mmCIF file of C-alpha atoms and ligand atoms in Angstrom:
data_model
loop_
_atom_site.group_PDB
_atom_site.id
_atom_site.type_symbol
_atom_site.label_atom_id
_atom_site.label_comp_id
_atom_site.label_asym_id
_atom_site.label_seq_id
_atom_site.Cartn_x
_atom_site.Cartn_y
_atom_site.Cartn_z
ATOM 1 C CA MET R 1 -10.550 1.595 1.456
ATOM 2 C CA LEU R 2 -10.830 3.459 -2.111
ATOM 3 C CA SER R 3 -14.139 5.808 -1.537
ATOM 4 C CA GLU R 4 -16.026 4.758 -4.936
ATOM 5 C CA LYS R 5 -15.400 1.374 -5.776
ATOM 6 C CA GLU R 6 -13.813 -1.492 -3.244
ATOM 7 C CA PRO R 7 -10.516 -2.374 -4.887
ATOM 8 C CA SER R 8 -9.941 -5.599 -6.661
ATOM 9 C CA ARG R 9 -8.610 -8.527 -4.610
ATOM 10 C CA THR R 10 -5.936 -10.765 -5.966
ATOM 11 C CA ARG R 11 -7.697 -14.163 -4.740
ATOM 12 C CA GLN R 12 -5.869 -16.914 -3.615
ATOM 13 C CA PRO R 13 -6.901 -20.144 -5.405
ATOM 14 C CA ARG R 14 -9.121 -22.142 -3.574
ATOM 15 C CA SER R 15 -7.512 -25.297 -2.162
ATOM 16 C CA PRO R 16 -9.371 -28.563 -0.656
ATOM 17 C CA GLY R 17 -11.530 -27.588 2.578
ATOM 18 C CA GLN R 18 -11.743 -23.952 1.885
ATOM 19 C CA THR R 19 -15.130 -22.886 1.122
ATOM 20 C CA LEU R 20 -15.969 -19.516 -0.166
ATOM 21 C CA GLY R 21 -16.516 -17.820 2.950
ATOM 22 C CA THR R 22 -12.965 -18.758 4.521
ATOM 23 C CA ILE R 23 -11.522 -17.380 1.140
ATOM 24 C CA GLU R 24 -13.269 -14.041 1.826
ATOM 25 C CA LYS R 25 -12.168 -14.088 5.466
ATOM 26 C CA LEU R 26 -8.651 -14.846 4.614
ATOM 27 C CA ASP R 27 -9.237 -11.872 2.122
ATOM 28 C CA ALA R 28 -10.136 -9.852 4.767
ATOM 29 C CA ILE R 29 -7.627 -10.336 6.988
ATOM 30 C CA TYR R 30 -4.932 -9.654 4.604
ATOM 31 C CA GLU R 31 -6.628 -6.368 3.705
ATOM 32 C CA ARG R 32 -6.500 -5.457 7.490
ATOM 33 C CA ILE R 33 -3.157 -6.424 7.987
ATOM 34 C CA LEU R 34 -2.257 -4.580 4.844
ATOM 35 C CA THR R 35 -4.299 -1.470 5.849
ATOM 36 C CA ALA R 36 -2.679 -1.487 9.319
ATOM 37 C CA VAL R 37 0.927 -1.370 7.297
ATOM 38 C CA MET R 38 -0.630 1.619 5.044
ATOM 39 C CA GLU R 39 -1.516 3.364 7.863
ATOM 40 C CA HIS R 40 1.538 2.658 10.094
ATOM 41 C CA ARG R 41 -0.258 1.236 12.916
ATOM 42 C CA LEU R 42 2.020 -2.338 11.903
ATOM 43 C CA ILE R 43 5.742 -1.065 11.631
ATOM 44 C CA PRO R 44 8.806 -2.979 10.096
ATOM 45 C CA GLY R 45 10.052 -5.535 12.521
ATOM 46 C CA THR R 46 7.071 -6.517 14.303
ATOM 47 C CA LYS R 47 6.756 -10.010 15.216
ATOM 48 C CA LEU R 48 3.250 -11.214 13.968
ATOM 49 C CA VAL R 49 2.247 -14.160 16.518
ATOM 50 C CA GLU R 50 0.085 -16.483 14.664
ATOM 51 C CA GLU R 51 -1.622 -17.452 17.792
ATOM 52 C CA LYS R 52 -2.431 -13.704 19.019
ATOM 53 C CA LEU R 53 -3.575 -13.080 15.163
ATOM 54 C CA ALA R 54 -5.611 -16.014 15.322
ATOM 55 C CA GLY R 55 -7.309 -14.866 18.358
ATOM 56 C CA VAL R 56 -8.233 -11.352 17.267
ATOM 57 C CA PHE R 57 -9.619 -12.734 13.846
ATOM 58 C CA GLY R 58 -11.293 -15.510 15.073
ATOM 59 C CA VAL R 59 -9.703 -17.933 12.711
ATOM 60 C CA ASN R 60 -7.189 -20.946 13.401
ATOM 61 C CA ARG R 61 -3.822 -20.823 13.194
ATOM 62 C CA THR R 62 -3.542 -22.646 9.733
ATOM 63 C CA ARG R 63 -5.527 -20.035 8.238
ATOM 64 C CA ILE R 64 -3.430 -17.120 9.850
ATOM 65 C CA ARG R 65 -0.377 -19.218 8.465
ATOM 66 C CA GLU R 66 -1.969 -19.072 4.723
ATOM 67 C CA VAL R 67 -2.431 -15.380 5.173
ATOM 68 C CA LEU R 68 1.297 -15.031 6.271
ATOM 69 C CA ALA R 69 2.402 -17.200 3.589
ATOM 70 C CA ARG R 70 0.832 -14.786 1.175
ATOM 71 C CA LEU R 71 2.375 -11.394 2.656
ATOM 72 C CA ALA R 72 5.664 -13.296 2.554
ATOM 73 C CA TYR R 73 5.402 -14.227 -0.953
ATOM 74 C CA GLU R 74 4.715 -10.619 -1.469
ATOM 75 C CA GLY R 75 7.387 -9.014 0.572
ATOM 76 C CA VAL R 76 5.513 -7.512 3.227
ATOM 77 C CA VAL R 77 6.642 -9.990 5.725
ATOM 78 C CA THR R 78 9.633 -11.952 6.430
ATOM 79 C CA THR R 79 9.501 -15.551 7.940
ATOM 80 C CA ILE R 80 12.824 -16.269 10.099
ATOM 81 C CA PRO R 81 12.652 -20.100 10.723
ATOM 82 C CA ASN R 82 12.102 -21.272 14.464
ATOM 83 C CA ARG R 83 11.533 -17.465 15.068
ATOM 84 C CA GLY R 84 8.538 -16.638 13.195
ATOM 85 C CA ALA R 85 6.704 -14.123 11.071
ATOM 86 C CA PHE R 86 7.891 -10.359 10.954
ATOM 87 C CA ILE R 87 6.916 -7.189 9.244
ATOM 88 C CA ALA R 88 9.311 -6.916 6.704
ATOM 89 C CA SER R 89 12.250 -4.168 7.272
ATOM 90 C CA PRO R 90 13.586 -3.530 3.544
ATOM 91 C CA THR R 91 17.085 -2.171 3.390
ATOM 92 C CA VAL R 92 17.979 0.702 1.890
ATOM 93 C CA GLU R 93 19.187 -1.255 -1.327
ATOM 94 C CA GLU R 94 15.469 -3.161 -1.363
ATOM 95 C CA ALA R 95 13.944 0.504 -1.125
ATOM 96 C CA ARG R 96 15.822 1.951 -4.282
ATOM 97 C CA HIS R 97 14.699 -1.228 -6.196
ATOM 98 C CA ILE R 98 11.258 -0.593 -5.245
ATOM 99 C CA PHE R 99 11.593 2.814 -6.466
ATOM 100 C CA GLN R 100 13.275 1.751 -9.575
ATOM 101 C CA ALA R 101 10.211 -0.924 -10.254
ATOM 102 C CA ARG R 102 7.779 2.091 -9.710
ATOM 103 C CA ARG R 103 9.669 4.498 -11.873
ATOM 104 C CA ILE R 104 9.029 1.912 -14.708
ATOM 105 C CA LEU R 105 5.396 0.766 -13.646
ATOM 106 C CA GLU R 106 3.870 3.788 -13.025
ATOM 107 C CA PRO R 107 4.728 6.012 -16.225
ATOM 108 C CA ALA R 108 2.755 3.127 -18.171
ATOM 109 C CA LEU R 109 -0.121 3.269 -16.172
ATOM 110 C CA ILE R 110 -0.434 7.115 -16.727
ATOM 111 C CA ARG R 111 -0.296 6.205 -20.128
ATOM 112 C CA SER R 112 -2.589 3.805 -19.947
ATOM 113 C CA LEU R 113 -4.995 5.685 -18.445
ATOM 114 C CA ALA R 114 -4.555 8.423 -20.161
ATOM 115 C CA ASP R 115 -5.806 6.804 -23.299
ATOM 116 C CA GLN R 116 -9.233 5.437 -21.878
ATOM 117 C CA ALA R 117 -9.906 8.127 -18.869
ATOM 118 C CA GLY R 118 -12.975 9.906 -19.067
ATOM 119 C CA ALA R 119 -15.100 12.559 -16.994
ATOM 120 C CA GLU R 120 -16.054 9.830 -14.415
ATOM 121 C CA GLU R 121 -12.568 8.736 -14.040
ATOM 122 C CA PHE R 122 -11.122 12.318 -13.842
ATOM 123 C CA ARG R 123 -14.073 12.975 -11.195
ATOM 124 C CA ARG R 124 -12.921 9.813 -8.987
ATOM 125 C CA LEU R 125 -9.150 10.865 -8.706
ATOM 126 C CA HIS R 126 -10.035 14.448 -7.968
ATOM 127 C CA ALA R 127 -12.463 13.082 -5.393
ATOM 128 C CA HIS R 128 -9.689 10.767 -4.135
ATOM 129 C CA VAL R 129 -7.529 13.744 -3.826
ATOM 130 C CA ALA R 130 -9.837 16.140 -2.114
ATOM 131 C CA GLU R 131 -9.962 12.816 0.350
ATOM 132 C CA GLU R 132 -6.591 13.074 0.920
ATOM 133 C CA ARG R 133 -7.069 17.154 1.506
ATOM 134 C CA ALA R 134 -9.272 17.014 3.807
ATOM 135 C CA ALA R 135 -7.534 14.342 6.141
ATOM 136 C CA ARG R 136 -4.292 16.588 5.985
ATOM 137 C CA GLU R 137 -6.580 19.669 7.055
ATOM 138 C CA ARG R 138 -7.874 17.657 10.271
ATOM 139 C CA ASP R 139 -3.851 16.235 10.761
ATOM 140 C CA ASP R 140 -5.080 12.184 10.685
ATOM 141 C CA LYS R 141 -1.634 11.432 9.438
ATOM 142 C CA ARG R 142 -2.814 7.722 9.395
ATOM 143 C CA THR R 143 -5.072 8.298 6.760
ATOM 144 C CA VAL R 144 -3.333 10.809 4.939
ATOM 145 C CA ILE R 145 -0.205 7.998 4.898
ATOM 146 C CA ARG R 146 -3.292 5.794 3.796
ATOM 147 C CA LEU R 147 -4.758 7.723 0.943
ATOM 148 C CA SER R 148 -1.385 8.681 -0.537
ATOM 149 C CA GLY R 149 -0.656 5.277 -1.403
ATOM 150 C CA GLU R 150 -3.916 4.540 -2.462
ATOM 151 C CA PHE R 151 -3.840 7.387 -4.612
ATOM 152 C CA HIS R 152 -1.185 4.960 -6.677
ATOM 153 C CA LEU R 153 -3.214 1.913 -6.522
ATOM 154 C CA LEU R 154 -6.395 3.877 -8.034
ATOM 155 C CA ILE R 155 -4.539 4.789 -11.243
ATOM 156 C CA ALA R 156 -3.818 0.926 -11.369
ATOM 157 C CA GLU R 157 -6.981 -0.267 -10.401
ATOM 158 C CA MET R 158 -8.639 2.334 -13.346
ATOM 159 C CA VAL R 159 -6.166 0.765 -15.803
ATOM 160 C CA GLY R 160 -8.123 -2.319 -14.986
ATOM 161 C CA SER R 161 -5.116 -5.037 -15.086
ATOM 162 C CA PRO R 162 -5.681 -7.518 -12.275
ATOM 163 C CA PRO R 163 -1.718 -8.367 -12.667
ATOM 164 C CA LEU R 164 -0.506 -4.496 -12.541
ATOM 165 C CA ILE R 165 -2.985 -3.960 -9.804
ATOM 166 C CA LYS R 166 -1.344 -6.688 -7.743
ATOM 167 C CA LEU R 167 2.005 -5.321 -8.578
ATOM 168 C CA MET R 168 0.859 -1.861 -7.807
ATOM 169 C CA ARG R 169 -0.402 -2.812 -4.386
ATOM 170 C CA GLU R 170 2.666 -4.727 -3.664
ATOM 171 C CA LEU R 171 4.979 -1.827 -4.197
ATOM 172 C CA ALA R 172 2.944 0.840 -2.251
ATOM 173 C CA SER R 173 2.785 -1.514 0.920
ATOM 174 C CA LEU R 174 6.298 -1.786 0.197
ATOM 175 C CA THR R 175 6.923 1.992 0.312
ATOM 176 C CA CYS R 176 4.693 2.589 3.287
ATOM 177 C CA LEU R 177 7.342 0.225 5.250
ATOM 178 C CA ILE R 178 10.065 2.000 3.696
ATOM 179 C CA ILE R 179 8.790 5.530 4.381
ATOM 180 C CA LEU R 180 8.137 4.506 7.739
ATOM 181 C CA LEU R 181 11.845 3.208 8.337
ATOM 182 C CA TYR R 182 13.534 5.928 6.124
ATOM 183 C CA ASP R 183 11.678 8.767 6.170
ATOM 184 C CA SER R 184 12.155 12.238 8.098
ATOM 185 C CA PRO R 185 9.911 12.093 10.456
ATOM 186 C CA HIS R 186 8.447 15.641 9.494
ATOM 187 C CA VAL R 187 7.773 14.736 5.960
ATOM 188 C CA PRO R 188 4.355 13.953 4.700
ATOM 189 C CA ALA R 189 3.781 10.648 2.459
ATOM 190 C CA CYS R 190 3.138 11.837 -1.027
ATOM 191 C CA PRO R 191 3.122 16.039 -1.108
ATOM 192 C CA ASN R 192 -0.805 16.660 -1.965
ATOM 193 C CA HIS R 193 -0.416 19.281 -4.651
ATOM 194 C CA GLU R 194 1.673 16.616 -6.563
ATOM 195 C CA HIS R 195 -1.183 14.262 -6.836
ATOM 196 C CA THR R 196 -3.549 17.352 -7.997
ATOM 197 C CA ASP R 197 -0.678 18.378 -10.390
ATOM 198 C CA ILE R 198 -0.566 14.864 -11.986
ATOM 199 C CA ILE R 199 -4.304 14.641 -12.884
ATOM 200 C CA GLU R 200 -4.347 18.406 -14.203
ATOM 201 C CA ALA R 201 -1.837 17.213 -16.675
ATOM 202 C CA MET R 202 -3.330 13.961 -17.650
ATOM 203 C CA GLU R 203 -6.440 16.081 -18.047
ATOM 204 C CA LYS R 204 -4.986 18.957 -19.944
ATOM 205 C CA LYS R 205 -1.466 18.385 -21.318
ATOM 206 C CA GLY R 206 -1.819 14.885 -22.178
ATOM 207 C CA PRO R 207 0.029 11.789 -21.108
ATOM 208 C CA ASP R 208 3.821 12.846 -21.482
ATOM 209 C CA ALA R 209 3.114 15.996 -19.008
ATOM 210 C CA ALA R 210 1.808 13.823 -16.382
ATOM 211 C CA ILE R 211 4.556 11.449 -16.559
ATOM 212 C CA ALA R 212 7.157 13.675 -16.319
ATOM 213 C CA LEU R 213 5.213 14.786 -13.032
ATOM 214 C CA MET R 214 4.880 11.526 -11.890
ATOM 215 C CA LEU R 215 8.681 10.794 -12.272
ATOM 216 C CA GLY R 216 9.224 13.962 -10.305
ATOM 217 C CA HIS R 217 7.193 12.656 -7.520
ATOM 218 C CA LEU R 218 8.800 9.522 -7.396
ATOM 219 C CA ASP R 219 11.970 11.154 -7.246
ATOM 220 C CA HIS R 220 10.467 13.670 -4.440
ATOM 221 C CA ILE R 221 9.589 10.610 -2.179
ATOM 222 C CA GLU R 222 12.878 8.892 -2.500
ATOM 223 C CA ALA R 223 14.543 11.744 -1.870
ATOM 224 C CA THR R 224 13.061 11.977 1.700
ATOM 225 C CA LEU R 225 14.797 8.675 2.539
ATOM 226 C CA ASP R 226 17.461 8.815 4.860
ATOM 227 C CA LEU R 227 18.959 5.959 7.073
ATOM 228 C CA SER R 228 18.015 5.704 10.419
ATOM 229 C CA VAL R 229 17.283 3.289 13.441
ATOM 230 C CA PRO R 230 14.052 1.184 13.053
ATOM 231 C CA ASN R 231 11.226 1.752 15.518
ATOM 232 C CA ASP R 232 10.704 -0.235 18.505
ATOM 233 C CA PRO R 233 8.856 -3.371 17.213
ATOM 234 C CA GLU R 234 7.157 -4.087 20.627
ATOM 235 C CA VAL R 235 3.398 -3.693 19.651
ATOM 236 C CA ASP R 236 0.061 -5.019 21.159
ATOM 237 C CA LEU R 237 -1.369 -6.950 18.148
ATOM 238 C CA GLU R 238 -4.547 -6.910 19.726
ATOM 239 C CA ALA R 239 -4.661 -3.350 20.082
ATOM 240 C CA ILE R 240 -3.783 -2.433 16.774
ATOM 241 C CA PHE R 241 -6.829 -5.186 15.341
ATOM 242 C CA SER R 242 -9.207 -4.570 18.531
HETATM 243 ZN ZN1 ZN X 1 2.172 9.977 -4.668
#
């Protein structure tokens, strides 16, 4: 995950019979599924078989159901009665709504961060982009996609508001699904120099310039979307999480 600091986690309220260890375990499973989505190892339409996931993660099916319910609530998973849980396949219209939400949320995050960011924040942002660049240079596509999404999450985390972090995390995960469904195959997740440009604008020119670049950046990502046929959802859950 993020290099310098573990991302804040949105914790589930504890229900009777759950120990703290169980909650941590559920958080870890949740994180691993989201990371697999972010890295495009779990693709839209993939069936999440409770029994298999229970075996992979060494917990009972009730626990898996709790994690799936949380992912379903966030829109990353779709549950179909009598058929089970699947990685969501956002429609084109849903995709547009997600980008609309990001265009509202992310300028506000940039403005808040610009107010409070100091040398340490800028150092972390630059370090993150350097990691993205290194992954791109070694052609590690999964890491590039994940780090691209996490750049936006890092901004939310630095602002430090748990509800905004949660929102950004959901939107970033859903964007990963959308990119996978609708992106042209050769377009990278986020053009690397655009992240650098946003940081430098925040550092040297102030929030308005950085916000304009962020909006342009979101437009560029959305502009690469195209209707296409979803990928083959037949995947091996054991192999993904082994
Ligand atoms: Zn980006």
